[in-house]
mmCIF file of C-alpha atoms in Angstrom:
data_model
loop_
_atom_site.group_PDB
_atom_site.id
_atom_site.type_symbol
_atom_site.label_atom_id
_atom_site.label_comp_id
_atom_site.label_asym_id
_atom_site.label_seq_id
_atom_site.Cartn_x
_atom_site.Cartn_y
_atom_site.Cartn_z
ATOM 1 C CA UNK A 1 195.413 114.379 52.675
ATOM 2 C CA UNK A 2 194.656 112.864 56.141
ATOM 3 C CA UNK A 3 197.888 110.779 55.918
ATOM 4 C CA UNK A 4 200.249 113.466 54.843
ATOM 5 C CA UNK A 5 198.788 116.442 56.766
ATOM 6 C CA UNK A 6 196.514 115.443 59.592
ATOM 7 C CA UNK A 7 193.973 118.176 60.525
ATOM 8 C CA UNK A 8 194.515 120.012 57.176
ATOM 9 C CA UNK A 9 191.713 121.507 55.222
ATOM 10 C CA UNK A 10 191.314 121.778 51.483
ATOM 11 C CA UNK A 11 189.258 124.408 49.578
ATOM 12 C CA UNK A 12 187.785 122.614 46.580
ATOM 13 C CA UNK A 13 186.100 124.666 43.851
ATOM 14 C CA UNK A 14 183.939 122.804 41.313
ATOM 15 C CA UNK A 15 183.028 124.726 38.143
ATOM 16 C CA UNK A 16 182.892 124.420 34.430
ATOM 17 C CA UNK A 17 181.783 126.215 31.325
ATOM 18 C CA UNK A 18 178.919 125.325 28.999
ATOM 19 C CA UNK A 19 179.662 126.666 25.535
ATOM 20 C CA UNK A 20 177.827 124.656 22.874
ATOM 21 C CA UNK A 21 179.290 125.158 19.342
ATOM 22 C CA UNK A 22 177.753 128.216 17.697
ATOM 23 C CA UNK A 23 177.879 129.492 14.123
ATOM 24 C CA UNK A 24 180.828 131.646 13.562
ATOM 25 C CA UNK A 25 179.161 133.862 11.067
ATOM 26 C CA UNK A 26 175.822 135.596 11.252
ATOM 27 C CA UNK A 27 173.504 135.972 14.199
ATOM 28 C CA UNK A 28 171.882 132.559 14.343
ATOM 29 C CA UNK A 29 172.729 130.438 17.269
ATOM 30 C CA UNK A 30 172.343 127.254 15.368
ATOM 31 C CA UNK A 31 174.973 124.492 15.375
ATOM 32 C CA UNK A 32 175.407 120.944 16.697
ATOM 33 C CA UNK A 33 173.851 121.037 20.110
ATOM 34 C CA UNK A 34 171.770 124.148 19.921
ATOM 35 C CA UNK A 35 168.692 122.183 20.965
ATOM 36 C CA UNK A 36 170.496 121.396 24.246
ATOM 37 C CA UNK A 37 171.405 125.016 24.933
ATOM 38 C CA UNK A 38 168.296 125.753 27.151
ATOM 39 C CA UNK A 39 169.625 123.275 29.830
ATOM 40 C CA UNK A 40 172.933 125.068 30.132
ATOM 41 C CA UNK A 41 173.659 127.072 33.253
ATOM 42 C CA UNK A 42 176.532 129.081 34.762
ATOM 43 C CA UNK A 43 177.706 128.572 38.330
ATOM 44 C CA UNK A 44 180.176 127.038 40.702
ATOM 45 C CA UNK A 45 180.261 125.239 44.120
ATOM 46 C CA UNK A 46 182.941 125.943 46.689
ATOM 47 C CA UNK A 47 183.426 123.524 49.695
ATOM 48 C CA UNK A 48 185.968 122.888 52.401
ATOM 49 C CA UNK A 49 187.064 119.306 52.922
ATOM 50 C CA UNK A 50 188.442 118.255 56.281
ATOM 51 C CA UNK A 51 188.513 115.483 58.793
ATOM 52 C CA UNK A 52 185.873 117.278 60.828
ATOM 53 C CA UNK A 53 182.833 117.353 58.540
ATOM 54 C CA UNK A 54 179.892 119.559 59.561
ATOM 55 C CA UNK A 55 177.822 119.371 56.425
ATOM 56 C CA UNK A 56 178.373 115.851 54.788
ATOM 57 C CA UNK A 57 180.329 113.028 56.381
ATOM 58 C CA UNK A 58 181.524 110.672 53.635
ATOM 59 C CA UNK A 59 181.381 107.043 54.124
ATOM 60 C CA UNK A 60 185.054 106.329 53.593
ATOM 61 C CA UNK A 61 185.619 103.294 51.467
ATOM 62 C CA UNK A 62 182.014 102.987 50.426
ATOM 63 C CA UNK A 63 182.087 103.750 46.742
ATOM 64 C CA UNK A 64 181.534 102.110 43.371
ATOM 65 C CA UNK A 65 183.203 103.082 40.071
ATOM 66 C CA UNK A 66 182.370 102.431 36.468
ATOM 67 C CA UNK A 67 183.605 103.745 33.192
ATOM 68 C CA UNK A 68 184.652 103.042 29.590
ATOM 69 C CA UNK A 69 185.608 104.939 26.420
ATOM 70 C CA UNK A 70 182.746 106.624 24.601
ATOM 71 C CA UNK A 71 182.531 109.919 22.669
ATOM 72 C CA UNK A 72 179.260 111.074 24.071
ATOM 73 C CA UNK A 73 180.535 114.590 24.810
ATOM 74 C CA UNK A 74 183.868 116.161 23.843
ATOM 75 C CA UNK A 75 185.596 119.489 23.553
ATOM 76 C CA UNK A 76 187.241 119.762 20.133
ATOM 77 C CA UNK A 77 188.180 123.310 21.143
ATOM 78 C CA UNK A 78 188.999 124.561 24.622
ATOM 79 C CA UNK A 79 185.750 126.591 24.853
ATOM 80 C CA UNK A 80 183.305 124.618 22.737
ATOM 81 C CA UNK A 81 181.160 121.480 23.448
ATOM 82 C CA UNK A 82 180.203 118.905 20.789
ATOM 83 C CA UNK A 83 178.921 115.367 20.916
ATOM 84 C CA UNK A 84 175.984 113.033 20.720
ATOM 85 C CA UNK A 85 173.231 113.887 23.134
ATOM 86 C CA UNK A 86 171.357 110.592 22.827
ATOM 87 C CA UNK A 87 174.543 108.608 23.412
ATOM 88 C CA UNK A 88 175.333 110.683 26.367
ATOM 89 C CA UNK A 89 171.924 109.953 27.866
ATOM 90 C CA UNK A 90 172.421 106.209 27.348
ATOM 91 C CA UNK A 91 175.967 106.341 28.827
ATOM 92 C CA UNK A 92 174.629 108.159 31.870
ATOM 93 C CA UNK A 93 171.942 105.600 32.493
ATOM 94 C CA UNK A 94 174.506 102.659 32.064
ATOM 95 C CA UNK A 95 176.993 104.282 34.455
ATOM 96 C CA UNK A 96 174.343 105.091 37.083
ATOM 97 C CA UNK A 97 173.200 101.493 37.155
ATOM 98 C CA UNK A 98 176.628 99.862 37.082
ATOM 99 C CA UNK A 99 178.433 102.208 39.515
ATOM 100 C CA UNK A 100 175.637 101.578 42.036
ATOM 101 C CA UNK A 101 175.965 97.769 41.476
ATOM 102 C CA UNK A 102 179.700 98.131 42.088
ATOM 103 C CA UNK A 103 178.983 100.093 45.260
ATOM 104 C CA UNK A 104 176.559 97.318 46.368
ATOM 105 C CA UNK A 105 179.191 94.654 45.593
ATOM 106 C CA UNK A 106 181.975 96.397 47.563
ATOM 107 C CA UNK A 107 179.917 97.558 50.513
ATOM 108 C CA UNK A 108 177.818 94.507 51.035
ATOM 109 C CA UNK A 109 174.357 94.561 52.585
ATOM 110 C CA UNK A 110 172.895 97.584 50.600
ATOM 111 C CA UNK A 111 169.334 98.098 49.430
ATOM 112 C CA UNK A 112 168.747 100.878 46.963
ATOM 113 C CA UNK A 113 165.380 101.790 48.561
ATOM 114 C CA UNK A 114 166.032 101.444 52.276
ATOM 115 C CA UNK A 115 169.809 102.170 52.662
ATOM 116 C CA UNK A 116 169.563 105.845 51.561
ATOM 117 C CA UNK A 117 167.227 108.469 52.978
ATOM 118 C CA UNK A 118 167.821 110.637 49.994
ATOM 119 C CA UNK A 119 169.596 110.730 46.608
ATOM 120 C CA UNK A 120 171.711 113.429 44.912
ATOM 121 C CA UNK A 121 172.652 112.911 41.264
ATOM 122 C CA UNK A 122 174.730 114.714 38.652
ATOM 123 C CA UNK A 123 171.919 116.776 37.115
ATOM 124 C CA UNK A 124 172.258 117.991 33.521
ATOM 125 C CA UNK A 125 168.437 118.334 33.409
ATOM 126 C CA UNK A 126 165.531 116.908 35.496
ATOM 127 C CA UNK A 127 164.291 114.427 32.953
ATOM 128 C CA UNK A 128 167.631 112.596 32.856
ATOM 129 C CA UNK A 129 167.579 112.263 36.646
ATOM 130 C CA UNK A 130 164.041 110.873 36.594
ATOM 131 C CA UNK A 131 164.971 108.454 33.978
ATOM 132 C CA UNK A 132 168.062 107.151 35.894
ATOM 133 C CA UNK A 133 165.989 106.803 39.078
ATOM 134 C CA UNK A 134 163.216 104.946 37.242
ATOM 135 C CA UNK A 135 165.752 102.603 35.674
ATOM 136 C CA UNK A 136 167.250 101.693 38.993
ATOM 137 C CA UNK A 137 163.899 101.297 40.699
ATOM 138 C CA UNK A 138 162.681 98.999 37.985
ATOM 139 C CA UNK A 139 165.850 96.793 37.695
ATOM 140 C CA UNK A 140 167.165 96.848 41.176
ATOM 141 C CA UNK A 141 164.124 97.333 43.374
ATOM 142 C CA UNK A 142 161.572 95.755 41.036
ATOM 143 C CA UNK A 143 159.187 98.552 41.975
ATOM 144 C CA UNK A 144 155.836 99.408 40.184
ATOM 145 C CA UNK A 145 155.160 102.843 38.670
ATOM 146 C CA UNK A 146 153.266 104.359 41.541
ATOM 147 C CA UNK A 147 155.983 103.368 44.028
ATOM 148 C CA UNK A 148 158.639 104.712 41.788
ATOM 149 C CA UNK A 149 156.958 108.137 41.493
ATOM 150 C CA UNK A 150 156.431 108.355 45.304
ATOM 151 C CA UNK A 151 160.092 107.475 45.812
ATOM 152 C CA UNK A 152 161.193 110.078 43.338
ATOM 153 C CA UNK A 153 159.221 112.799 44.964
ATOM 154 C CA UNK A 154 160.371 111.893 48.406
ATOM 155 C CA UNK A 155 164.109 111.055 47.924
ATOM 156 C CA UNK A 156 165.164 112.836 44.836
ATOM 157 C CA UNK A 157 163.088 116.009 44.388
ATOM 158 C CA UNK A 158 164.917 117.842 47.193
ATOM 159 C CA UNK A 159 168.084 117.541 45.261
ATOM 160 C CA UNK A 160 166.520 119.007 42.070
ATOM 161 C CA UNK A 161 165.266 122.151 43.706
ATOM 162 C CA UNK A 162 168.382 124.270 43.113
ATOM 163 C CA UNK A 163 169.504 122.479 39.942
ATOM 164 C CA UNK A 164 166.149 123.262 38.252
ATOM 165 C CA UNK A 165 166.792 127.023 38.982
ATOM 166 C CA UNK A 166 170.434 127.132 37.943
ATOM 167 C CA UNK A 167 170.655 124.712 35.026
ATOM 168 C CA UNK A 168 173.446 122.434 34.006
ATOM 169 C CA UNK A 169 176.752 123.627 35.591
ATOM 170 C CA UNK A 170 178.611 120.599 34.312
ATOM 171 C CA UNK A 171 181.377 119.690 36.842
ATOM 172 C CA UNK A 172 179.749 121.404 39.718
ATOM 173 C CA UNK A 173 176.183 119.985 39.292
ATOM 174 C CA UNK A 174 176.642 116.881 41.599
ATOM 175 C CA UNK A 175 177.612 119.103 44.497
ATOM 176 C CA UNK A 176 174.896 121.587 43.657
ATOM 177 C CA UNK A 177 172.377 118.626 43.924
ATOM 178 C CA UNK A 178 173.957 117.526 47.227
ATOM 179 C CA UNK A 179 173.702 121.180 48.596
ATOM 180 C CA UNK A 180 170.081 121.291 47.440
ATOM 181 C CA UNK A 181 169.365 117.954 49.151
ATOM 182 C CA UNK A 182 170.780 118.963 52.448
ATOM 183 C CA UNK A 183 169.032 122.370 52.425
ATOM 184 C CA UNK A 184 165.585 120.920 51.508
ATOM 185 C CA UNK A 185 165.524 117.459 53.094
ATOM 186 C CA UNK A 186 164.008 116.439 56.476
ATOM 187 C CA UNK A 187 167.102 115.977 58.552
ATOM 188 C CA UNK A 188 165.356 115.833 61.971
ATOM 189 C CA UNK A 189 167.182 112.469 62.173
ATOM 190 C CA UNK A 190 170.529 111.648 60.519
ATOM 191 C CA UNK A 191 170.042 110.537 56.888
ATOM 192 C CA UNK A 192 172.383 108.670 54.509
ATOM 193 C CA UNK A 193 172.548 110.315 51.108
ATOM 194 C CA UNK A 194 173.465 108.241 48.033
ATOM 195 C CA UNK A 195 175.413 110.371 45.563
ATOM 196 C CA UNK A 196 176.035 109.667 41.831
ATOM 197 C CA UNK A 197 178.619 111.520 39.887
ATOM 198 C CA UNK A 198 179.086 111.236 36.047
ATOM 199 C CA UNK A 199 181.652 112.581 33.673
ATOM 200 C CA UNK A 200 181.426 112.237 29.877
ATOM 201 C CA UNK A 201 183.912 110.173 28.171
ATOM 202 C CA UNK A 202 183.046 108.437 30.370
ATOM 203 C CA UNK A 203 183.586 107.718 34.115
ATOM 204 C CA UNK A 204 181.238 107.615 37.137
ATOM 205 C CA UNK A 205 181.170 106.986 40.855
ATOM 206 C CA UNK A 206 178.384 106.132 43.327
ATOM 207 C CA UNK A 207 179.274 107.017 46.946
ATOM 208 C CA UNK A 208 177.498 107.892 50.143
ATOM 209 C CA UNK A 209 177.619 109.981 53.283
ATOM 210 C CA UNK A 210 175.499 111.157 56.180
ATOM 211 C CA UNK A 211 174.009 114.465 56.930
ATOM 212 C CA UNK A 212 172.293 115.743 60.063
ATOM 213 C CA UNK A 213 170.400 118.669 61.387
ATOM 214 C CA UNK A 214 173.646 120.456 62.049
ATOM 215 C CA UNK A 215 174.393 120.027 58.317
ATOM 216 C CA UNK A 216 171.193 121.746 57.341
ATOM 217 C CA UNK A 217 171.768 124.547 59.869
ATOM 218 C CA UNK A 218 175.137 125.219 58.189
ATOM 219 C CA UNK A 219 173.800 125.261 54.650
ATOM 220 C CA UNK A 220 170.784 127.317 55.505
ATOM 221 C CA UNK A 221 172.986 129.937 57.197
ATOM 222 C CA UNK A 222 174.654 130.491 53.748
ATOM 223 C CA UNK A 223 171.338 131.748 52.375
ATOM 224 C CA UNK A 224 171.490 129.905 49.011
ATOM 225 C CA UNK A 225 167.630 130.097 48.603
ATOM 226 C CA UNK A 226 167.822 133.870 49.203
ATOM 227 C CA UNK A 227 170.635 134.450 46.773
ATOM 228 C CA UNK A 228 168.997 132.451 44.060
ATOM 229 C CA UNK A 229 165.927 134.425 44.482
ATOM 230 C CA UNK A 230 167.754 137.830 44.335
ATOM 231 C CA UNK A 231 169.116 137.174 40.777
ATOM 232 C CA UNK A 232 168.271 139.393 37.881
ATOM 233 C CA UNK A 233 165.997 137.870 35.187
ATOM 234 C CA UNK A 234 167.298 138.548 31.765
ATOM 235 C CA UNK A 235 164.990 139.325 28.905
ATOM 236 C CA UNK A 236 165.498 137.267 25.750
ATOM 237 C CA UNK A 237 167.167 140.194 23.874
ATOM 238 C CA UNK A 238 169.565 140.665 26.778
ATOM 239 C CA UNK A 239 170.336 136.931 26.884
ATOM 240 C CA UNK A 240 171.066 136.783 23.138
ATOM 241 C CA UNK A 241 173.286 139.820 23.446
ATOM 242 C CA UNK A 242 175.244 138.108 26.276
ATOM 243 C CA UNK A 243 175.716 135.050 24.178
ATOM 244 C CA UNK A 244 177.046 136.934 21.314
ATOM 245 C CA UNK A 245 179.313 139.132 23.530
ATOM 246 C CA UNK A 246 180.579 135.930 25.209
ATOM 247 C CA UNK A 247 182.413 134.989 22.024
ATOM 248 C CA UNK A 248 184.560 137.977 22.198
ATOM 249 C CA UNK A 249 186.712 136.271 24.777
ATOM 250 C CA UNK A 250 188.071 132.740 24.260
ATOM 251 C CA UNK A 251 190.826 130.726 25.731
ATOM 252 C CA UNK A 252 194.067 132.303 24.619
ATOM 253 C CA UNK A 253 192.632 135.709 23.841
ATOM 254 C CA UNK A 254 195.563 138.170 23.922
ATOM 255 C CA UNK A 255 193.812 141.533 23.800
ATOM 256 C CA UNK A 256 190.149 142.523 24.198
ATOM 257 C CA UNK A 257 188.168 145.489 25.436
ATOM 258 C CA UNK A 258 184.801 144.352 26.938
ATOM 259 C CA UNK A 259 181.531 146.184 27.003
ATOM 260 C CA UNK A 260 180.684 146.227 30.820
ATOM 261 C CA UNK A 261 177.483 148.079 30.146
ATOM 262 C CA UNK A 262 175.931 145.220 28.218
ATOM 263 C CA UNK A 263 173.138 144.752 30.785
ATOM 264 C CA UNK A 264 172.944 147.980 32.730
ATOM 265 C CA UNK A 265 169.484 147.117 34.096
ATOM 266 C CA UNK A 266 171.021 144.208 36.098
ATOM 267 C CA UNK A 267 173.299 146.455 38.108
ATOM 268 C CA UNK A 268 170.481 148.887 38.784
ATOM 269 C CA UNK A 269 167.970 146.342 39.953
ATOM 270 C CA UNK A 270 170.299 144.250 42.155
ATOM 271 C CA UNK A 271 171.473 147.346 43.970
ATOM 272 C CA UNK A 272 175.012 146.111 44.593
ATOM 273 C CA UNK A 273 178.324 146.135 42.931
ATOM 274 C CA UNK A 274 179.101 143.482 40.387
ATOM 275 C CA UNK A 275 182.567 142.329 39.240
ATOM 276 C CA UNK A 276 183.083 142.552 35.467
ATOM 277 C CA UNK A 277 185.940 141.566 33.133
ATOM 278 C CA UNK A 278 186.898 145.007 31.787
ATOM 279 C CA UNK A 279 189.742 144.144 29.340
ATOM 280 C CA UNK A 280 192.462 141.729 28.484
ATOM 281 C CA UNK A 281 195.806 143.360 27.893
ATOM 282 C CA UNK A 282 198.585 141.091 26.663
ATOM 283 C CA UNK A 283 196.816 138.117 28.213
ATOM 284 C CA UNK A 284 196.450 139.893 31.568
ATOM 285 C CA UNK A 285 192.833 140.058 32.705
ATOM 286 C CA UNK A 286 191.598 143.269 34.439
ATOM 287 C CA UNK A 287 188.467 143.314 36.428
ATOM 288 C CA UNK A 288 186.348 146.278 37.585
ATOM 289 C CA UNK A 289 183.623 146.555 40.350
ATOM 290 C CA UNK A 290 180.623 148.405 38.858
ATOM 291 C CA UNK A 291 177.388 149.508 40.505
#
């Protein structure tokens, strides 16, 4: 972008869906990856990329890539997830280690412990992040258990703060971890943040950048902590009803009339208008603001 349109800005929106395969008949939510369902979240991250960064200044050219073919997660249908959770965990660990080693090889004098003030990783769930960090600390840094735990709490926990509250948002989770890191880190002095991004199938990248106090001022002005705290907490019956209603709309749905009153308590308690998908008429989606 910098070469073809100097000074231009790009709005990048990272989002995805998490729809694990569900039984087509009956009320039971029991198929394939049902045990992984509690880690699934819903959300998106929007960011502006430009040549004048105020939040995260990428180290241009400092990145390591690693990938290979593996069916750890796939989408046999446009709106359904399937795969092998154990294989996905192992692929993630493999890619995290080898993308960092490629970063180290390409950049040069890099130490996993001292080169990065903080770390922000693709975060399906907290346990995977802790395992990936432990694996690198053992193999690369030759650290002992006590040192590994201290390092995890200091450099990685800030990036888990929002991810733990939102859940796995798939393609957006790396940037959610980065936003959480910047919002919750000690940036009284500039800090280099090591970032690991993973995609099933699989591909990965380890890259880095620098954030400053100005970065934190910008992210805190957005009030992410406040917005997360203001969400409506669903009851389990409401959650189950939403999951069932969610299957009324799939990719390619031609006509559908949606029940916008499925969780009326949410609109009442939040005290503000919410945008709902009202209906699909000949593939055209119609939305409605409701309070």
